[in-house]
mmCIF file of C-alpha atoms in Angstrom:
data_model
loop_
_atom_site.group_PDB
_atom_site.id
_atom_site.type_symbol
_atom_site.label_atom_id
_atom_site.label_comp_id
_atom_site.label_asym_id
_atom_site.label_seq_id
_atom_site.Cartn_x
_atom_site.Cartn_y
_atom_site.Cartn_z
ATOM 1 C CA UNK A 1 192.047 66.192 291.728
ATOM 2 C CA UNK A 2 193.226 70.194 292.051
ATOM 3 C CA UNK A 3 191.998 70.551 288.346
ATOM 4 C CA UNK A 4 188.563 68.921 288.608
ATOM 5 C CA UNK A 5 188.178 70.788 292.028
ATOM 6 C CA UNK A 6 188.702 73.946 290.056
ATOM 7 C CA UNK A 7 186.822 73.092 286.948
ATOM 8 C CA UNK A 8 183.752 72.254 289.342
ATOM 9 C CA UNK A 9 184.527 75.252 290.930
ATOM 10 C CA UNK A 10 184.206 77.109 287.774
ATOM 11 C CA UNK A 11 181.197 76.026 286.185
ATOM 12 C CA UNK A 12 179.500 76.371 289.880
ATOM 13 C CA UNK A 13 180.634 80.227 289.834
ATOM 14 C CA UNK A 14 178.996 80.555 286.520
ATOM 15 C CA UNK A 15 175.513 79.457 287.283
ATOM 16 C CA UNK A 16 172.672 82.190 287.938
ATOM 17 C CA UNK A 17 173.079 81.477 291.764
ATOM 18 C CA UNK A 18 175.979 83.106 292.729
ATOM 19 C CA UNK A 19 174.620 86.704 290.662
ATOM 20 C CA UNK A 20 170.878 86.906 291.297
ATOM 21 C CA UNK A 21 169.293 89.380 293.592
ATOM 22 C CA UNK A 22 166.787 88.839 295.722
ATOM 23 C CA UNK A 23 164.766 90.897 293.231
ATOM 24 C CA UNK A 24 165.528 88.298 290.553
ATOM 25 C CA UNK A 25 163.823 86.115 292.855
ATOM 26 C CA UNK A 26 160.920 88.022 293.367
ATOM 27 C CA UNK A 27 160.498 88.554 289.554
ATOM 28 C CA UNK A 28 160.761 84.534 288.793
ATOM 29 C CA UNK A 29 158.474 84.171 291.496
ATOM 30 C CA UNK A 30 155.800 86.382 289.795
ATOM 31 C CA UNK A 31 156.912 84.997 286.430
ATOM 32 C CA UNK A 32 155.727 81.806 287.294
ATOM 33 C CA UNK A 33 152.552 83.149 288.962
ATOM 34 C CA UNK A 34 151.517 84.575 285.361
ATOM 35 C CA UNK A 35 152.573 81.133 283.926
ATOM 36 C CA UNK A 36 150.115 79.460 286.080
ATOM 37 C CA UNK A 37 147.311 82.570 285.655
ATOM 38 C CA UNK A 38 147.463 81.552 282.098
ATOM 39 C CA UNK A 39 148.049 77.790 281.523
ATOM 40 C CA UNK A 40 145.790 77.040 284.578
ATOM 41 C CA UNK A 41 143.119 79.539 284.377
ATOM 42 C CA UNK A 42 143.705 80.260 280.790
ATOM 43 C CA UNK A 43 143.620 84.077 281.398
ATOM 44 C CA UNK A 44 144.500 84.977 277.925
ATOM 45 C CA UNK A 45 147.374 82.691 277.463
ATOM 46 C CA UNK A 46 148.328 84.231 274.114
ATOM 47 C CA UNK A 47 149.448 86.982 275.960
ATOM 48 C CA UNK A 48 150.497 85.952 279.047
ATOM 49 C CA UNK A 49 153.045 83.097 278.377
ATOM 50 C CA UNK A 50 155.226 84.864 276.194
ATOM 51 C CA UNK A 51 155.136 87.828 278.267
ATOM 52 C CA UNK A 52 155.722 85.912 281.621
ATOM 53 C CA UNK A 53 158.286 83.431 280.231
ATOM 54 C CA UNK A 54 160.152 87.074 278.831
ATOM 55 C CA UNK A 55 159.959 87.679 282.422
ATOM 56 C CA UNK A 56 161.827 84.168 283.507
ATOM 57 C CA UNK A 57 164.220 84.930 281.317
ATOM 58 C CA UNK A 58 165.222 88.322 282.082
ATOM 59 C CA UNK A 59 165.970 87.799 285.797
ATOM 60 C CA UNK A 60 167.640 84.112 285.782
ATOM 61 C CA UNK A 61 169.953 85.641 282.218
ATOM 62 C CA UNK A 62 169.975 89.714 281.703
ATOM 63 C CA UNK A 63 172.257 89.780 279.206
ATOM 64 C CA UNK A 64 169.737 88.713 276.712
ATOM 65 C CA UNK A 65 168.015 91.920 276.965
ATOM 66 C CA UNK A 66 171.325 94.050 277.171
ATOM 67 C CA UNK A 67 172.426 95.541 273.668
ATOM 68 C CA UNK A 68 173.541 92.541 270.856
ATOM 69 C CA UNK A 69 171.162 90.249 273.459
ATOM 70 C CA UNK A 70 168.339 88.193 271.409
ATOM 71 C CA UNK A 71 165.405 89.830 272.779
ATOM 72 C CA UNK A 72 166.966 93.178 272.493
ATOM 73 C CA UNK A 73 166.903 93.061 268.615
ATOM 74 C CA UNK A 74 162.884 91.985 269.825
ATOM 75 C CA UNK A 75 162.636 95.035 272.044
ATOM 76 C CA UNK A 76 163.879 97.836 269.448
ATOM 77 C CA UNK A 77 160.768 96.674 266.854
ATOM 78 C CA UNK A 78 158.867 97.730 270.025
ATOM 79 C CA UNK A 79 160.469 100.800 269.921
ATOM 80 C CA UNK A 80 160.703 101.591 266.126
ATOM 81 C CA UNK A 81 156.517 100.902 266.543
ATOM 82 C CA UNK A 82 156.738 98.292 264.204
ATOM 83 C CA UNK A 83 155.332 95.465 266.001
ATOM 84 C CA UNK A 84 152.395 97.420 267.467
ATOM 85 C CA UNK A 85 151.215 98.209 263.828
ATOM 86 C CA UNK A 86 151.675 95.107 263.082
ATOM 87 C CA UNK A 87 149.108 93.768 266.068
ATOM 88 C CA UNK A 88 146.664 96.694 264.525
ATOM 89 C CA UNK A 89 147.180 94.954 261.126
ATOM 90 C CA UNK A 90 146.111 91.877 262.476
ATOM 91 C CA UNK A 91 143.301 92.771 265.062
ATOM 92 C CA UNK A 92 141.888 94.639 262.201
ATOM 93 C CA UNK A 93 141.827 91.595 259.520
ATOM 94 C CA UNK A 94 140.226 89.763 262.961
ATOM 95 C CA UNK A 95 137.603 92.291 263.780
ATOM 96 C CA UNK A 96 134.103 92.564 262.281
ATOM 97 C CA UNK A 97 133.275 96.542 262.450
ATOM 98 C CA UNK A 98 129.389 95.291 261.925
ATOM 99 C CA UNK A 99 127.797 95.435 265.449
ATOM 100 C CA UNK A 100 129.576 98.565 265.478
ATOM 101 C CA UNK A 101 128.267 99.761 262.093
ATOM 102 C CA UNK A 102 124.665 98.760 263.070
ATOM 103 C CA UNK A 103 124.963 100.848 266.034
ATOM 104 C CA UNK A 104 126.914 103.872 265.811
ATOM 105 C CA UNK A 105 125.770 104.803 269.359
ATOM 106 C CA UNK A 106 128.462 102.300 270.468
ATOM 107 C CA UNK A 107 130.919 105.028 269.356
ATOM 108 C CA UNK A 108 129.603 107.093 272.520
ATOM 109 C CA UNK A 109 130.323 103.921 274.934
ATOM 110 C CA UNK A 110 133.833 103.526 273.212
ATOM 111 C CA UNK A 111 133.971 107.008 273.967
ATOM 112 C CA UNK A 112 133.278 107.222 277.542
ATOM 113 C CA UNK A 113 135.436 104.643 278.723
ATOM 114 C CA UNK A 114 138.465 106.713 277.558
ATOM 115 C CA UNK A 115 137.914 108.928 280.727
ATOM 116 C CA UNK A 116 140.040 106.600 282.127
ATOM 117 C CA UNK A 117 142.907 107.797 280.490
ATOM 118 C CA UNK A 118 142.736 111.393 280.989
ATOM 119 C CA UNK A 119 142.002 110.948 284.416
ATOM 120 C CA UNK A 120 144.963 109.065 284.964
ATOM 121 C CA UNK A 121 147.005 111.729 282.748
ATOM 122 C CA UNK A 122 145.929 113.987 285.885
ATOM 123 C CA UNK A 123 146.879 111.531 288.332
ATOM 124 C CA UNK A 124 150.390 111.062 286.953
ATOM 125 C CA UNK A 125 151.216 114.383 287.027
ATOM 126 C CA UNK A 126 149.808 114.962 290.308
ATOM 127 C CA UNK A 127 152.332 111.702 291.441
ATOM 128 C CA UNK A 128 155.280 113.827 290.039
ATOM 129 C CA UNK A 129 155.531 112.252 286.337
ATOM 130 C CA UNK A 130 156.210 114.721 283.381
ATOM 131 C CA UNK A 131 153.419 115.578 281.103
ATOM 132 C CA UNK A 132 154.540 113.393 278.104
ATOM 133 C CA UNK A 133 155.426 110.385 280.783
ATOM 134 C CA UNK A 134 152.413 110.821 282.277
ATOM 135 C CA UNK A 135 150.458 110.959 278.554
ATOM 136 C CA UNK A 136 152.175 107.749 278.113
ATOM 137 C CA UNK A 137 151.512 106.073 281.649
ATOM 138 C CA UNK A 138 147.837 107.654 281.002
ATOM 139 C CA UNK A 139 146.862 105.271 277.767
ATOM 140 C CA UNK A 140 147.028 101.762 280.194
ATOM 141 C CA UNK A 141 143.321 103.350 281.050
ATOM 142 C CA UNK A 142 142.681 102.314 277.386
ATOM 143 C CA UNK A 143 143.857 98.421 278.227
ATOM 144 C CA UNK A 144 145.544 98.659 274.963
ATOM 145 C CA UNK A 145 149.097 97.455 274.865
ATOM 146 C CA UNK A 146 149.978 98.086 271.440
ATOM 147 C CA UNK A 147 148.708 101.575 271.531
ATOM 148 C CA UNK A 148 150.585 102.140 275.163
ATOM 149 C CA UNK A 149 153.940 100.944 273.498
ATOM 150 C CA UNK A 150 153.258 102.982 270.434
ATOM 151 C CA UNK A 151 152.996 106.122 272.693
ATOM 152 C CA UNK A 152 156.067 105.656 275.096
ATOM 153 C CA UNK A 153 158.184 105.134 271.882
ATOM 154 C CA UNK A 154 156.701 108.197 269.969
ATOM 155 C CA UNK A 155 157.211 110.708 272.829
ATOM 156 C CA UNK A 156 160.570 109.504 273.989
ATOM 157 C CA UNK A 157 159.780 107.766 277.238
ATOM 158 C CA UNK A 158 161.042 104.431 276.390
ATOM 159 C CA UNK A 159 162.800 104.490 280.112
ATOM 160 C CA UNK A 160 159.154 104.082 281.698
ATOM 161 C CA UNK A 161 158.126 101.177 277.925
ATOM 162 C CA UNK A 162 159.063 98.369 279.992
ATOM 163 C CA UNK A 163 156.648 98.789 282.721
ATOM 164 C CA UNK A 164 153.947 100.266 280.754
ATOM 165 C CA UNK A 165 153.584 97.607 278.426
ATOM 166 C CA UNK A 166 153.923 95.015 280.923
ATOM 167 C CA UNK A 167 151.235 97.028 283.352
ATOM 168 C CA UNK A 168 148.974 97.268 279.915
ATOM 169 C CA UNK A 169 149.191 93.715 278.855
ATOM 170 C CA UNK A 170 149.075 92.512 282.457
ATOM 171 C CA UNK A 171 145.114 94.366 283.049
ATOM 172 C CA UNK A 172 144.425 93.125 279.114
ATOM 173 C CA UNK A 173 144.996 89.091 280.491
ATOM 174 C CA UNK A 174 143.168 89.992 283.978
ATOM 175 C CA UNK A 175 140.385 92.009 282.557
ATOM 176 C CA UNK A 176 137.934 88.760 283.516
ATOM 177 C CA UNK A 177 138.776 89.362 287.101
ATOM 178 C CA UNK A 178 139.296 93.132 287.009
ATOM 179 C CA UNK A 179 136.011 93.906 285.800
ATOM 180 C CA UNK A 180 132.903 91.876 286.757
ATOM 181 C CA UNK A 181 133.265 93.512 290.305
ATOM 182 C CA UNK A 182 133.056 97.094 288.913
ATOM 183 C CA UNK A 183 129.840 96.038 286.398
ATOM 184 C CA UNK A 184 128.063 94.099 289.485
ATOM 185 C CA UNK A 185 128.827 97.205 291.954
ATOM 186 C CA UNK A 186 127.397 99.517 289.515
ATOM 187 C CA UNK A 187 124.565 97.879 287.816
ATOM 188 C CA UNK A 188 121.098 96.355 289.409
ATOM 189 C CA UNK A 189 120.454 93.015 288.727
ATOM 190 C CA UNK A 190 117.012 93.925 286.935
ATOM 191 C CA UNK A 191 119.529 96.120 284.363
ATOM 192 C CA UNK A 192 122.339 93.186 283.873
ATOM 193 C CA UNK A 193 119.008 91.512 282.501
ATOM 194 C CA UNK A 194 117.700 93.870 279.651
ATOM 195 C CA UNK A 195 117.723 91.944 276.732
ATOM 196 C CA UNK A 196 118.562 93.765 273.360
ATOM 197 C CA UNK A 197 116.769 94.330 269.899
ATOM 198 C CA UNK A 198 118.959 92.197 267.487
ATOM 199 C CA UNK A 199 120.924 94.219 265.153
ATOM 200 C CA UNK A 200 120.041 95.255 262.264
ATOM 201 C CA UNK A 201 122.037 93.196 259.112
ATOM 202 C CA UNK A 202 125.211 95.004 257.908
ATOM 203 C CA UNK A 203 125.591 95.172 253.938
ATOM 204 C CA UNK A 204 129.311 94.411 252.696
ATOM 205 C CA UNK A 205 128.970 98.137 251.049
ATOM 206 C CA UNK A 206 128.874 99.087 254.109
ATOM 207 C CA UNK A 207 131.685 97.101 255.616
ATOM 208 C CA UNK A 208 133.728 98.262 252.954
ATOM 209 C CA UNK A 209 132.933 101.607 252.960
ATOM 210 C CA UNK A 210 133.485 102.089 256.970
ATOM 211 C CA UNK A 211 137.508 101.261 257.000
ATOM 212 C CA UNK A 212 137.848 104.017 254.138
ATOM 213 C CA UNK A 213 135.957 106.342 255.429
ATOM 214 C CA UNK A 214 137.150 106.102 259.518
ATOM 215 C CA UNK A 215 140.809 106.380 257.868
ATOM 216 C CA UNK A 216 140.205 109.508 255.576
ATOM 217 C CA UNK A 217 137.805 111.237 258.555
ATOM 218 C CA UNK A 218 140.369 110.441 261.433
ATOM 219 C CA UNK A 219 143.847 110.486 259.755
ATOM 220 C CA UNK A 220 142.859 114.019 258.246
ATOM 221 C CA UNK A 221 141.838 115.602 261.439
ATOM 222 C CA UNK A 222 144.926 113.341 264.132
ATOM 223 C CA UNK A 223 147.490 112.560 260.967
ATOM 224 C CA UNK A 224 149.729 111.115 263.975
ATOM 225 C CA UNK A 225 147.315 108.433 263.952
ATOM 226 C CA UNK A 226 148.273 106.821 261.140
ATOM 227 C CA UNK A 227 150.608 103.767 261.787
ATOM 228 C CA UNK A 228 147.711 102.668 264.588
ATOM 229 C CA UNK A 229 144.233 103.550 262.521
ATOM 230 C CA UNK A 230 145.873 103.306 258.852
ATOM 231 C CA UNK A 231 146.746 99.519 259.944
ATOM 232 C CA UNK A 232 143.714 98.485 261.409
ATOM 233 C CA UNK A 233 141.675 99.334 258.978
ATOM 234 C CA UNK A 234 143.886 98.154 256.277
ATOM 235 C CA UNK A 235 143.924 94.793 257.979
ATOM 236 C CA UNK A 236 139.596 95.183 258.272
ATOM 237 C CA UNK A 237 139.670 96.150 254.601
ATOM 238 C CA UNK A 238 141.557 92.991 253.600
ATOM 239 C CA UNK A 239 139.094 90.858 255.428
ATOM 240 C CA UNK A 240 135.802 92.925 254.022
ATOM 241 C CA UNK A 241 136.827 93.134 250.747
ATOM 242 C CA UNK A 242 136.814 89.446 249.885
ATOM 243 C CA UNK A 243 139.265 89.647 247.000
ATOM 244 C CA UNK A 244 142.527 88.944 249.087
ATOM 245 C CA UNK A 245 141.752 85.865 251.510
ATOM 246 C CA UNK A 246 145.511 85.451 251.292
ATOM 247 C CA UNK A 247 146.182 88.629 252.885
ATOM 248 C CA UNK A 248 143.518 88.529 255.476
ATOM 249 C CA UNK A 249 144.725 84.767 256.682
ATOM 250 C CA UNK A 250 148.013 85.706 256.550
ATOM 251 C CA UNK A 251 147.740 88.919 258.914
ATOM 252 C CA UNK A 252 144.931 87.385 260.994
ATOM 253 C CA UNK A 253 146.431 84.103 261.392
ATOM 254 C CA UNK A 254 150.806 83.389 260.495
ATOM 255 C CA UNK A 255 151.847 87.326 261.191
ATOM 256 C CA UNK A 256 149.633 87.840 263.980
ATOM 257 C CA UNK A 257 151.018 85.104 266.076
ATOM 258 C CA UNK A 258 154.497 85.892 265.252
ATOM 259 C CA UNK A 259 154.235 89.480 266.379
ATOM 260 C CA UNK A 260 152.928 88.404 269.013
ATOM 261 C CA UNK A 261 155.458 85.936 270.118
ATOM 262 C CA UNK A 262 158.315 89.098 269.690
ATOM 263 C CA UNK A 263 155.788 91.292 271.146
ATOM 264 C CA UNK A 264 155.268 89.622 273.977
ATOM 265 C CA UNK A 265 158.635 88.290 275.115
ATOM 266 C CA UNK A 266 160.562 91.421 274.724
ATOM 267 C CA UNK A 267 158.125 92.771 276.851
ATOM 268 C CA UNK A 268 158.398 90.327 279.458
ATOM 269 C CA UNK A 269 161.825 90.960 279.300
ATOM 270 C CA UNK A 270 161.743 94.732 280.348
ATOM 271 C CA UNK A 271 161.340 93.574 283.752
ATOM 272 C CA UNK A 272 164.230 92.679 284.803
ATOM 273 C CA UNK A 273 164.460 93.492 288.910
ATOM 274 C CA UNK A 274 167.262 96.148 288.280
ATOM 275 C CA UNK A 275 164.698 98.018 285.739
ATOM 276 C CA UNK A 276 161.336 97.078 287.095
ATOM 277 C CA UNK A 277 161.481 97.030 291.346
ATOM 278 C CA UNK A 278 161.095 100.993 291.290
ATOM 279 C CA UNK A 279 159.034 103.430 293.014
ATOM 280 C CA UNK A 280 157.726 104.831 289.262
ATOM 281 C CA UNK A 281 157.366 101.388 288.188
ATOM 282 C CA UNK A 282 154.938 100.752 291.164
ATOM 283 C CA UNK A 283 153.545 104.256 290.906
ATOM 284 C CA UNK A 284 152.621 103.052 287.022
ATOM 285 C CA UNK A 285 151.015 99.459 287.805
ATOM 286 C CA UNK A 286 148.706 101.691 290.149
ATOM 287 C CA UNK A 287 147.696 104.051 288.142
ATOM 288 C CA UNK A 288 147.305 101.353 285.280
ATOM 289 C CA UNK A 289 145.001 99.972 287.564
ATOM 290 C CA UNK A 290 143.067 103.262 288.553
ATOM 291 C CA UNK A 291 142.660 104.182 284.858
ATOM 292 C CA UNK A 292 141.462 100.939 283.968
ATOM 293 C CA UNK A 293 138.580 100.891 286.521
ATOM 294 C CA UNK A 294 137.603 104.563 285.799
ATOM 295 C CA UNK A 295 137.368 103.510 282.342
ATOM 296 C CA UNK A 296 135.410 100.571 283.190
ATOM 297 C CA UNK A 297 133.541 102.738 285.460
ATOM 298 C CA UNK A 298 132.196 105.405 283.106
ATOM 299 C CA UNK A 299 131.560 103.113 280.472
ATOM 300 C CA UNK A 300 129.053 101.408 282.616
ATOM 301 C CA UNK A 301 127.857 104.731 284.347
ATOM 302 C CA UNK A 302 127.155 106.062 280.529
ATOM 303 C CA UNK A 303 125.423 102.927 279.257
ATOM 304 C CA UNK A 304 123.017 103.268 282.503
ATOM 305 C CA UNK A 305 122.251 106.633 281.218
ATOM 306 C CA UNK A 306 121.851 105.148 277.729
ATOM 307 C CA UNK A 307 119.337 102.739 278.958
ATOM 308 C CA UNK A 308 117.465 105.343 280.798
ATOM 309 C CA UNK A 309 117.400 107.617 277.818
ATOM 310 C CA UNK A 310 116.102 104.513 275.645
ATOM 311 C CA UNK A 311 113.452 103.244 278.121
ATOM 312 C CA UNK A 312 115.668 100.141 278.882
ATOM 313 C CA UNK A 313 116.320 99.270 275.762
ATOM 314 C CA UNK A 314 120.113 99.196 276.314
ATOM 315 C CA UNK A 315 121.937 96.844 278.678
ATOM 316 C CA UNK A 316 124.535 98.751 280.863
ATOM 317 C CA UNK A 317 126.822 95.849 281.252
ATOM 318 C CA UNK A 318 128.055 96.786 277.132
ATOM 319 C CA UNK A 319 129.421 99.982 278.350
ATOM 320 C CA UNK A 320 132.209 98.303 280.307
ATOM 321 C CA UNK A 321 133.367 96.780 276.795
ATOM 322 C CA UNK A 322 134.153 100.208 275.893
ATOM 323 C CA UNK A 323 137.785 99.314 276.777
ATOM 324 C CA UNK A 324 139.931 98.556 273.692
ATOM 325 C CA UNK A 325 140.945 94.792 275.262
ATOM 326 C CA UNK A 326 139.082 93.163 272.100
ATOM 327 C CA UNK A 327 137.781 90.869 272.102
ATOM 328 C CA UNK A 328 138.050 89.888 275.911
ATOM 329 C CA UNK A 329 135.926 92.803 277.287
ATOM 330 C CA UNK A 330 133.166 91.719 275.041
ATOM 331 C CA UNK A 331 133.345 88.219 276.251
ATOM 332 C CA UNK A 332 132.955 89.310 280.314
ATOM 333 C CA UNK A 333 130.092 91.029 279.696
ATOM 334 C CA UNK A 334 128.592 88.299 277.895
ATOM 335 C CA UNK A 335 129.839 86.253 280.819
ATOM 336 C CA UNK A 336 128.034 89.065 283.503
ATOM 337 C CA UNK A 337 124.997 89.178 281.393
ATOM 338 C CA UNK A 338 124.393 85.347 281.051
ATOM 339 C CA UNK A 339 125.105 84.999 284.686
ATOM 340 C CA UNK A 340 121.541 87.432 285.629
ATOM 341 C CA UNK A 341 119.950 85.787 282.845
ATOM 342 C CA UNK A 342 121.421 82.649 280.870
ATOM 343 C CA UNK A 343 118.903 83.591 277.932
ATOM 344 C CA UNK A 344 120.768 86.635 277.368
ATOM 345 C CA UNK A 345 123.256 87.128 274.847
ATOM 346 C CA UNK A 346 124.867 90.460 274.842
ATOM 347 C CA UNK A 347 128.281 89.335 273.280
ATOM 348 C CA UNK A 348 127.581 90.945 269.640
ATOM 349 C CA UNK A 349 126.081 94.161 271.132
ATOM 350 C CA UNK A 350 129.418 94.749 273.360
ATOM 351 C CA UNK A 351 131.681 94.274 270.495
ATOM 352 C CA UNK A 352 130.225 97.739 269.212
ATOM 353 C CA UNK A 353 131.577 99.751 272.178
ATOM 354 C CA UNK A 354 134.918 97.370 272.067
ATOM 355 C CA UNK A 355 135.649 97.762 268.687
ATOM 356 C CA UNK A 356 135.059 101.402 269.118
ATOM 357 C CA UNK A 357 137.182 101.770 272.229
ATOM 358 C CA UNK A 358 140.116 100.183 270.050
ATOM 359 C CA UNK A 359 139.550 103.477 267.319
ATOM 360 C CA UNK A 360 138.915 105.829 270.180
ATOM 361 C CA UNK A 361 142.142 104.645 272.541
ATOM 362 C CA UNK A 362 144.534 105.637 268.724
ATOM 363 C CA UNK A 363 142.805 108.595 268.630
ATOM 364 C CA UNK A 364 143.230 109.532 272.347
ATOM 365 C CA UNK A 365 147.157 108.864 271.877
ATOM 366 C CA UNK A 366 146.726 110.678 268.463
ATOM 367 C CA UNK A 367 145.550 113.874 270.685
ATOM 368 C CA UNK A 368 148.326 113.714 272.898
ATOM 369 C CA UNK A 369 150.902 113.313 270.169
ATOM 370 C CA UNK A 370 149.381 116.186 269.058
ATOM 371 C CA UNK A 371 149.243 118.034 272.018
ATOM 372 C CA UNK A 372 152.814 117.586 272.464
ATOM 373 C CA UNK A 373 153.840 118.710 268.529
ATOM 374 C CA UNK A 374 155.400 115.064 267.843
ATOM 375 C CA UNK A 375 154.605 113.437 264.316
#
């Protein structure tokens, strides 16, 4: 009876019970939360369940993020940037640079909604971050996770990686929510109803031609930008070509979902309650936030003055798509659009700014990188 007494006794002792925090708690509590955000509500589930169930598993087990831990073998192809050139591989063989190529004025939407990461870049120093922590914190603005983990691991702040990525991927899943507020706040309801010339038909020269070319004109003047840019466009150059359908399956399709899968899970798992329940980590997630509606902000704010400067030939809601969460910015302000006016189909003309916010958030971490002499 003494020995099964003390075997019980045993096995009880080593359940997660008896060594969880009340921050572990919290953590599974907001774990599930996500899980529900994205099987529920479908809030980008690709994202979202791998990242959140990282996140279960973290706080009930840590050891599996600790060094010879599963997910820390994930985590260090985080850190090595090999999985977020592997997600530019595979947005790239995904994305169709067209509505872009028809109108290169999207470049100056792209453009404008990356003031929301230098403005948080002033914030976080102001809040007592270092300038390359606070270059890192600053690309979340950008709603670009791949480009946010890229960053933290090329300038050595792989302390603050965890959060980051979590507070990038996090606004990426909740940009539906995040953002019609900002477009409706900012925008008249006779402007959410311009309706756009279509655009103009895209030759495959062309599509070729525009990988090449960004990758020569950008990796010549930012050659830090190479593993991000070099990537995408390889992947779009797969898919334009249409001599290696293999290729462009296989990134778009079998490697894209398996990055993902690592990608997201050893994320999730950077947030265990001992790491993530900090004052920076909270400072981050709020300045993730900030950045993200500034960037929103300005790229509606510019694509008013667009449509002024046109004679209302340009809806404002495609400025907000300027972020580089592709293709999920594009879809909300479809979504705002057809809500003014269900005739009105805006989704092609916002992939222009989105697929040019993607470009212009590498290039704004290809600055800093410069800025700061790394390679």
């Amino acid at each position: 009876m003494e020995y099964i007494t003390s075997t019980l006794g045993n096995l009880l002792q080593q359940t997660a019970f008896f060594s969880l925090t009340w921050g572990n708690y919290l953590m599974i509590a907001v774990a599930c939360v996500f899980l529900y955000l994205a099987i529920a509500k479908e809030y980008e589930p690709l994202l979202l369940v791998p990242i959140s169930f990282g996140m279960l598993l973290v706080n009930m087990y840590p050891p599996i993020m600790e060094e010879g831990g599963l997910l820390h073998f994930f985590y260090l192809l985080d850190e090595w940037s090999i999985l977020p050139s592997l997600i530019f591989l595979g947005v790239g063989a995904m994305t169709d640079f067209g509505p872009l190529i028809a109108n290169p004025k999207s470049f100056l939407l792209g453009a404008a909604a990356q003031f929301g990461i230098f403005s948080a870049y002033i914030m976080a120093i102001l809040m007592g971050f270092n300038d390359m922590a606070a270059a890192a914190i600053s690309i979340i603005g950008g709603a670009d996770g791949p480009t946010s983990i890229f960053l933290a691991g090329k300038l050595g702040q792989t302390q603050y990686m965890g959060p980051i990525a979590v507070a990038a991927y996090s606004y990426m899943s909740l940009v539906p929510i995040i953002q019609p507020p900002i477009m409706k706040l900012l925008t008249t309801e006779k402007e959410r109803k311009i309706k756009m010339e279509q655009l103009r038909p895209v030759s495959k020269l062309e599509k070729i031609l525009f990988p090449v070319v960004v990758t020569i004109v950008v990796v010549m003047i930012l050659p830090s930008t190479a593993p991000l840019i070099g990537m995408l466009m390889l992947g779009n150059l797969f898919r334009e070509s249409g001599v290696v359908k293999q290729l462009t399956e296989t990134a778009s399709n079998a490697l894209m979902y398996i990055v993902v899968i690592l990608l997201g899970t050893s994320v999730g798992a950077t947030t265990s309650a001992e790491a993530f329940l900090k004052l920076d980590t909270l400072k981050i997630v709020a300045l993730g936030l900030i950045a993200f509606a500034v960037g929103t902000a300005t790229g509606v704010l510019f694509g008013k003055l667009m449509s002024k400067l046109s004679g209302g030939k340009i809806n404002p809601l495609i400025g907000s798509a300027g972020v580089s969460a592709v293709p999920m910015a594009a879809r909300v302000s479809q979504k705002v659009g057809a809500e003014a006016d269900p005739t009105n189909f805006l989704l092609m003309h916002a992939m222009g700014p989105n697929v040019a916010g993607v470009i212009g958030t590498a290039v704004a971490a290809g600055v800093f990188m410069a800025i700061f002499g790394v390679h």
